[in-house]
Amino acid sequence: MTKAEKVVWTEGMFLRPHHFQRTESYLLNHVREWGALQRSYLWGFLDLELDEAMLRQGCIALSYCSGLLPDGTFFQVRSDRNGPAPLKIPDNLTNEKVVLALPVRRGGREEVIFSEEQSSLARFITFGHEGED
């Protein structure tokens, strides 16, 4: 990914979504660099809640989780809105790691899609939400 440059905001500037995307990229780049300087292992789960009913059925399903990925990406997952599909664990599988991951951020690749596509390597998918003021 190319290093994001600061957007200079001026009076009367014609605003486009790209300006906000570049500003966000610039700020997130600073957060990632700051985190990398703080500690090598400044990542992991802040909260993790598994669906116990699904565990009894041999599946791993997230009810809720939040945290920070090694690249500095914050995440928050709720099963009712944006959680990954439950992962069926075969009966003969033991002592294996299960990870939560996003595709690697790459310049020129779309980061957001508006409908789920199995072949997409986008990092995020949109969903509707009625927010309160």
PDB file of C-alpha atoms in Angstrom:
ATOM      1  CA  MET A   1       0.000   0.000   0.000  1.00  0.00           C
ATOM      2  CA  THR A   2       1.315   3.434  -0.852  1.00  0.00           C
ATOM      3  CA  LYS A   3       1.835   5.826   1.994  1.00  0.00           C
ATOM      4  CA  ALA A   4      -1.166   8.126   2.298  1.00  0.00           C
ATOM      5  CA  GLU A   5      -0.533  11.846   2.074  1.00  0.00           C
ATOM      6  CA  LYS A   6      -2.416  14.395   4.152  1.00  0.00           C
ATOM      7  CA  VAL A   7      -5.390  16.020   2.437  1.00  0.00           C
ATOM      8  CA  VAL A   8      -5.225  19.814   2.643  1.00  0.00           C
ATOM      9  CA  TRP A   9      -8.744  21.170   3.187  1.00  0.00           C
ATOM     10  CA  THR A  10      -9.453  24.620   1.717  1.00  0.00           C
ATOM     11  CA  GLU A  11     -12.408  27.029   1.676  1.00  0.00           C
ATOM     12  CA  GLY A  12     -14.731  26.367  -1.271  1.00  0.00           C
ATOM     13  CA  MET A  13     -13.179  22.995  -2.039  1.00  0.00           C
ATOM     14  CA  PHE A  14     -15.425  20.648  -4.063  1.00  0.00           C
ATOM     15  CA  LEU A  15     -15.660  17.609  -1.782  1.00  0.00           C
ATOM     16  CA  ARG A  16     -15.702  14.101  -3.203  1.00  0.00           C
ATOM     17  CA  PRO A  17     -15.822  10.745  -1.364  1.00  0.00           C
ATOM     18  CA  HIS A  18     -12.200  10.260  -2.409  1.00  0.00           C
ATOM     19  CA  HIS A  19     -11.115  13.144  -0.150  1.00  0.00           C
ATOM     20  CA  PHE A  20     -12.629  11.429   2.897  1.00  0.00           C
ATOM     21  CA  GLN A  21     -11.184   8.055   1.874  1.00  0.00           C
ATOM     22  CA  ARG A  22      -7.694   9.547   1.544  1.00  0.00           C
ATOM     23  CA  THR A  23      -8.035  11.327   4.903  1.00  0.00           C
ATOM     24  CA  GLU A  24      -9.113   8.086   6.562  1.00  0.00           C
ATOM     25  CA  SER A  25      -6.214   6.244   4.930  1.00  0.00           C
ATOM     26  CA  TYR A  26      -3.784   8.918   6.153  1.00  0.00           C
ATOM     27  CA  LEU A  27      -5.077   8.711   9.740  1.00  0.00           C
ATOM     28  CA  LEU A  28      -5.173   4.896   9.806  1.00  0.00           C
ATOM     29  CA  ASN A  29      -1.610   4.788   8.504  1.00  0.00           C
ATOM     30  CA  HIS A  30      -0.522   6.954  11.443  1.00  0.00           C
ATOM     31  CA  VAL A  31      -2.359   4.705  13.907  1.00  0.00           C
ATOM     32  CA  ARG A  32      -0.655   1.612  12.427  1.00  0.00           C
ATOM     33  CA  GLU A  33       2.784   3.231  12.560  1.00  0.00           C
ATOM     34  CA  TRP A  34       2.235   4.403  16.135  1.00  0.00           C
ATOM     35  CA  GLY A  35       1.115   0.924  17.187  1.00  0.00           C
ATOM     36  CA  ALA A  36       4.127  -0.686  15.517  1.00  0.00           C
ATOM     37  CA  LEU A  37       6.442   1.577  17.503  1.00  0.00           C
ATOM     38  CA  GLN A  38       4.759   0.817  20.833  1.00  0.00           C
ATOM     39  CA  ARG A  39       5.061  -2.939  21.055  1.00  0.00           C
ATOM     40  CA  SER A  40       5.567  -5.884  18.762  1.00  0.00           C
ATOM     41  CA  TYR A  41       2.468  -7.654  20.053  1.00  0.00           C
ATOM     42  CA  LEU A  42      -0.061  -4.851  20.336  1.00  0.00           C
ATOM     43  CA  TRP A  43      -2.892  -6.959  18.922  1.00  0.00           C
ATOM     44  CA  GLY A  44      -5.446  -9.556  19.930  1.00  0.00           C
ATOM     45  CA  PHE A  45      -8.967  -9.892  21.301  1.00  0.00           C
ATOM     46  CA  LEU A  46     -10.387  -7.303  23.678  1.00  0.00           C
ATOM     47  CA  ASP A  47     -13.642  -9.260  24.044  1.00  0.00           C
ATOM     48  CA  LEU A  48     -14.566 -12.749  22.851  1.00  0.00           C
ATOM     49  CA  GLU A  49     -17.876 -14.538  23.309  1.00  0.00           C
ATOM     50  CA  LEU A  50     -18.555 -17.863  21.565  1.00  0.00           C
ATOM     51  CA  ASP A  51     -22.033 -19.258  20.897  1.00  0.00           C
ATOM     52  CA  GLU A  52     -22.227 -22.137  23.397  1.00  0.00           C
ATOM     53  CA  ALA A  53     -25.208 -23.777  21.683  1.00  0.00           C
ATOM     54  CA  MET A  54     -23.198 -23.977  18.444  1.00  0.00           C
ATOM     55  CA  LEU A  55     -20.191 -25.407  20.323  1.00  0.00           C
ATOM     56  CA  ARG A  56     -22.380 -28.275  21.532  1.00  0.00           C
ATOM     57  CA  GLN A  57     -23.231 -28.951  17.873  1.00  0.00           C
ATOM     58  CA  GLY A  58     -19.552 -29.115  16.885  1.00  0.00           C
ATOM     59  CA  CYS A  59     -19.358 -25.619  15.394  1.00  0.00           C
ATOM     60  CA  ILE A  60     -17.404 -22.528  16.330  1.00  0.00           C
ATOM     61  CA  ALA A  61     -19.563 -19.412  16.031  1.00  0.00           C
ATOM     62  CA  LEU A  62     -18.918 -15.930  17.356  1.00  0.00           C
ATOM     63  CA  SER A  63     -21.637 -14.246  19.392  1.00  0.00           C
ATOM     64  CA  TYR A  64     -19.494 -11.143  19.818  1.00  0.00           C
ATOM     65  CA  CYS A  65     -15.847 -10.169  19.644  1.00  0.00           C
ATOM     66  CA  SER A  66     -13.701  -7.081  19.293  1.00  0.00           C
ATOM     67  CA  GLY A  67      -9.998  -6.432  19.098  1.00  0.00           C
ATOM     68  CA  LEU A  68      -7.031  -5.376  17.020  1.00  0.00           C
ATOM     69  CA  LEU A  69      -5.381  -7.281  14.165  1.00  0.00           C
ATOM     70  CA  PRO A  70      -1.573  -7.275  13.738  1.00  0.00           C
ATOM     71  CA  ASP A  71      -1.814  -4.719  10.887  1.00  0.00           C
ATOM     72  CA  GLY A  72      -3.603  -2.244  13.195  1.00  0.00           C
ATOM     73  CA  THR A  73      -7.138  -2.914  11.944  1.00  0.00           C
ATOM     74  CA  PHE A  74      -9.730  -2.673  14.716  1.00  0.00           C
ATOM     75  CA  PHE A  75     -12.619  -5.128  14.463  1.00  0.00           C
ATOM     76  CA  GLN A  76     -15.988  -5.638  16.105  1.00  0.00           C
ATOM     77  CA  VAL A  77     -18.121  -8.646  15.165  1.00  0.00           C
ATOM     78  CA  ARG A  78     -21.710  -9.341  16.157  1.00  0.00           C
ATOM     79  CA  SER A  79     -23.298 -12.591  15.019  1.00  0.00           C
ATOM     80  CA  ASP A  80     -26.591 -10.881  14.206  1.00  0.00           C
ATOM     81  CA  ARG A  81     -25.112  -8.387  11.751  1.00  0.00           C
ATOM     82  CA  ASN A  82     -21.616  -9.107  10.438  1.00  0.00           C
ATOM     83  CA  GLY A  83     -20.227 -12.312  11.883  1.00  0.00           C
ATOM     84  CA  PRO A  84     -18.558 -15.002   9.816  1.00  0.00           C
ATOM     85  CA  ALA A  85     -20.510 -18.179   9.113  1.00  0.00           C
ATOM     86  CA  PRO A  86     -20.190 -20.851  11.831  1.00  0.00           C
ATOM     87  CA  LEU A  87     -17.179 -23.117  11.327  1.00  0.00           C
ATOM     88  CA  LYS A  88     -18.012 -26.842  11.422  1.00  0.00           C
ATOM     89  CA  ILE A  89     -15.252 -28.794  13.179  1.00  0.00           C
ATOM     90  CA  PRO A  90     -14.801 -32.398  11.983  1.00  0.00           C
ATOM     91  CA  ASP A  91     -14.987 -35.015  14.763  1.00  0.00           C
ATOM     92  CA  ASN A  92     -11.469 -36.297  14.003  1.00  0.00           C
ATOM     93  CA  LEU A  93      -9.831 -32.851  14.343  1.00  0.00           C
ATOM     94  CA  THR A  94      -8.006 -32.061  17.609  1.00  0.00           C
ATOM     95  CA  ASN A  95      -5.449 -29.525  18.858  1.00  0.00           C
ATOM     96  CA  GLU A  96      -5.749 -27.166  15.898  1.00  0.00           C
ATOM     97  CA  LYS A  97      -5.691 -23.372  15.857  1.00  0.00           C
ATOM     98  CA  VAL A  98      -8.657 -21.337  14.663  1.00  0.00           C
ATOM     99  CA  VAL A  99      -7.931 -17.780  13.548  1.00  0.00           C
ATOM    100  CA  LEU A 100      -9.966 -14.710  12.696  1.00  0.00           C
ATOM    101  CA  ALA A 101      -8.444 -12.968   9.680  1.00  0.00           C
ATOM    102  CA  LEU A 102      -9.012 -10.418   6.939  1.00  0.00           C
ATOM    103  CA  PRO A 103      -7.418 -10.430   3.475  1.00  0.00           C
ATOM    104  CA  VAL A 104      -4.147  -8.497   3.339  1.00  0.00           C
ATOM    105  CA  ARG A 105      -4.513  -4.803   2.501  1.00  0.00           C
ATOM    106  CA  ARG A 106      -3.163  -4.181  -1.014  1.00  0.00           C
ATOM    107  CA  GLY A 107      -3.041  -1.002  -3.062  1.00  0.00           C
ATOM    108  CA  GLY A 108      -5.364  -1.060  -6.047  1.00  0.00           C
ATOM    109  CA  ARG A 109      -7.630  -3.767  -4.593  1.00  0.00           C
ATOM    110  CA  GLU A 110     -11.123  -2.888  -3.446  1.00  0.00           C
ATOM    111  CA  GLU A 111     -11.448  -2.854   0.345  1.00  0.00           C
ATOM    112  CA  VAL A 112     -15.251  -2.662   0.548  1.00  0.00           C
ATOM    113  CA  ILE A 113     -17.983  -4.504  -1.359  1.00  0.00           C
ATOM    114  CA  PHE A 114     -21.734  -3.945  -1.200  1.00  0.00           C
ATOM    115  CA  SER A 115     -22.892  -7.560  -1.551  1.00  0.00           C
ATOM    116  CA  GLU A 116     -21.241 -10.800  -0.520  1.00  0.00           C
ATOM    117  CA  GLU A 117     -19.172 -12.514  -3.206  1.00  0.00           C
ATOM    118  CA  GLN A 118     -17.321 -15.739  -2.387  1.00  0.00           C
ATOM    119  CA  SER A 119     -14.441 -14.918  -4.766  1.00  0.00           C
ATOM    120  CA  SER A 120     -13.903 -11.373  -3.473  1.00  0.00           C
ATOM    121  CA  LEU A 121     -10.786 -10.479  -1.484  1.00  0.00           C
ATOM    122  CA  ALA A 122     -12.338  -7.275  -0.151  1.00  0.00           C
ATOM    123  CA  ARG A 123     -11.681  -6.710   3.540  1.00  0.00           C
ATOM    124  CA  PHE A 124     -15.157  -5.396   4.385  1.00  0.00           C
ATOM    125  CA  ILE A 125     -18.791  -5.827   3.327  1.00  0.00           C
ATOM    126  CA  THR A 126     -21.412  -3.161   3.938  1.00  0.00           C
ATOM    127  CA  PHE A 127     -24.641  -3.675   5.852  1.00  0.00           C
ATOM    128  CA  GLY A 128     -27.613  -1.447   6.603  1.00  0.00           C
ATOM    129  CA  HIS A 129     -27.997   0.119  10.032  1.00  0.00           C
ATOM    130  CA  GLU A 130     -30.422   2.700  11.379  1.00  0.00           C
ATOM    131  CA  GLY A 131     -28.298   5.002  13.539  1.00  0.00           C
ATOM    132  CA  GLU A 132     -29.459   7.381  16.238  1.00  0.00           C
ATOM    133  CA  ASP A 133     -28.411  11.029  16.411  1.00  0.00           C
TER     134      ASP A 133
END
